[in-house]
Amino acid sequence: MERNNHPRGTRNSRREKKKRVFSKKLAFASILTISIILICGGVYATYAMQHKPKEASELEDNSDFEQKEAALLTKIRDSQKQEELESTEQEKTEGNIQTLTYEPAASDSIPQLEAIKTELATLMTATEKDSSKKTAIKLVGHIKMLKINDQVIGYQPVVDTYTWDYNDEDWSEKTEMGKNTAFVNQKTKQPLTLQDIFMSEANILAVQQVIEQTLLSESSDGNAIIDSILNMPEISLDGTAFTYYSDKISLGLPENPTGKTEITLPYKDIAGYINPEFVDPTAIQGALPEPLDPNKKYISLTFDDGPNPETTPRLLDILKEKGVKATFFMLGQNVVKHEALVKRVAEEGHEVASHSYSHPQLTSVDAQRVKDEVQKTDKAIYHAIGKLPTDFRPPYGAVNKEVAKIIGKPIIQWSVDSQDWQSHNAQAIIKRIDETAYNDTIVLMHDIHPETVDAVAAVIDCLRNEGYEILPSKELLGKKAKPLHMYYGSKDERPVQ
């Protein structure tokens, strides 16, 4: 084995040499790093000095700021002068924030002015609190007039915030609208009411039907809550909270199983029950069918007391073959027994309506019995087709105002009686309708009689030969029949007495 014969002194010399080289490199790296830091720091300092936000005190000597401030104030004041709502200005300045508040000069023109002013003041205070104290700010509070149409004017609190941007050297703008708008009936100069919009108890009852169906449709299990929905207290013209919009309305709801405290209905969904003068016309455009052609003849075929598993299917086959849609006023007790048949009636485009549950004369029973007859049928039909019936035909046509109020649906009577219930003869039925039919009328028949079904094809042919177009009763009445009213045809509407 060879030995390492290098003396120890030589190894130490090499080690010292390496240390000196490393020290030089470390010193050079340190100097380089410090130099880079100094250079970057200098660049940043120069940039920061050039872009340093000016304090408000520095703006006093900034002629460009002063010119743009003057131009902004001129723009704000000119804009207010051009508003239809004449106003007076109140100005105050605290620190960097200048506040301009505009209040209507004619305070008596806005009955809710104090409430609007309170909301405007609250909005101004909140905006000022959230604003920066280190820059120039203009807060402009005013009440904006919104002209919905000739009958409705709205007044809404608005706050415009103008903030001076030091980098762009100009004003940025942000607008915040108040949550509440006060609407005024231009006829009465009073706050807008549900009476203005819906006009009558009959119309608000019709809206109640829409609310019930909407709540059921939005529920995951309508059948589980239908009793509570049908027994929910009615909304009223004078006791219901509401929020008005030009294209819809939000109505406060009584306690109900859905937990909803209000419901919003587009006007197009309730177009037949509102005063069009108080809504945006575009909101209900096309919502109702075109009026019937005055140069044409119309008639409606209606069938009572079904459905009947022996006769109703055959009737549906005939109607389908002839391309006719009719209205079926069904008994709840028969609906429960023949749900599939009820579903077929609806699926084939016919109207499913109510004729009570067991066919009593409703004017001769107590109020609770009337309510039960109506609600049990509503539930049966809803269970069958997922929709509540909207129209009602009282057995024997017997109804008075008290009964009509409990029913809460349009009362569809008839003007042409086929007397099929009396004759039980197909030819007699055909002859009777042919001799008594006239324009815009409703024909009464019963789909539980075989002879009626035997006569229907010929009845349809005779009516068409005489120039009639056959419509379901809802379409004949323009989809705007309302509770507390009876309908014998499209031109024969009578309040229930």
PDB file of C-alpha atoms in Angstrom, residues 107 110-123 143 155-157 178-182 191:
ATOM      1  CA  SER A 107     -94.425  69.263  -1.644  1.00  0.00           C
ATOM      2  CA  ILE A 110     -96.469  63.896  -3.429  1.00  0.00           C
ATOM      3  CA  PRO A 111     -98.618  62.529  -0.587  1.00  0.00           C
ATOM      4  CA  GLN A 112     -95.817  60.205   0.607  1.00  0.00           C
ATOM      5  CA  LEU A 113     -93.139  62.940   0.476  1.00  0.00           C
ATOM      6  CA  GLU A 114     -92.081  62.674   4.123  1.00  0.00           C
ATOM      7  CA  ALA A 115     -91.475  58.947   3.835  1.00  0.00           C
ATOM      8  CA  ILE A 116     -89.472  59.447   0.640  1.00  0.00           C
ATOM      9  CA  LYS A 117     -87.406  62.235   2.215  1.00  0.00           C
ATOM     10  CA  THR A 118     -86.670  59.998   5.198  1.00  0.00           C
ATOM     11  CA  GLU A 119     -85.456  57.194   2.937  1.00  0.00           C
ATOM     12  CA  LEU A 120     -83.377  59.655   0.901  1.00  0.00           C
ATOM     13  CA  ALA A 121     -81.742  60.997   4.068  1.00  0.00           C
ATOM     14  CA  THR A 122     -80.994  57.455   5.256  1.00  0.00           C
ATOM     15  CA  LEU A 123     -79.477  56.584   1.885  1.00  0.00           C
ATOM     16  CA  ILE A 143     -86.117  62.359  -5.910  1.00  0.00           C
ATOM     17  CA  TYR A 155     -91.179  58.992  -7.025  1.00  0.00           C
ATOM     18  CA  GLN A 156     -87.921  57.261  -6.120  1.00  0.00           C
ATOM     19  CA  PRO A 157     -85.022  58.421  -3.895  1.00  0.00           C
ATOM     20  CA  GLY A 178     -83.773  53.749  -3.069  1.00  0.00           C
ATOM     21  CA  LYS A 179     -85.529  50.453  -2.423  1.00  0.00           C
ATOM     22  CA  ASN A 180     -88.978  52.006  -2.217  1.00  0.00           C
ATOM     23  CA  THR A 181     -90.841  54.005  -4.810  1.00  0.00           C
ATOM     24  CA  ALA A 182     -93.973  55.987  -4.006  1.00  0.00           C
ATOM     25  CA  PRO A 191    -101.123  56.992  -3.115  1.00  0.00           C
TER      26      PRO A 191
END
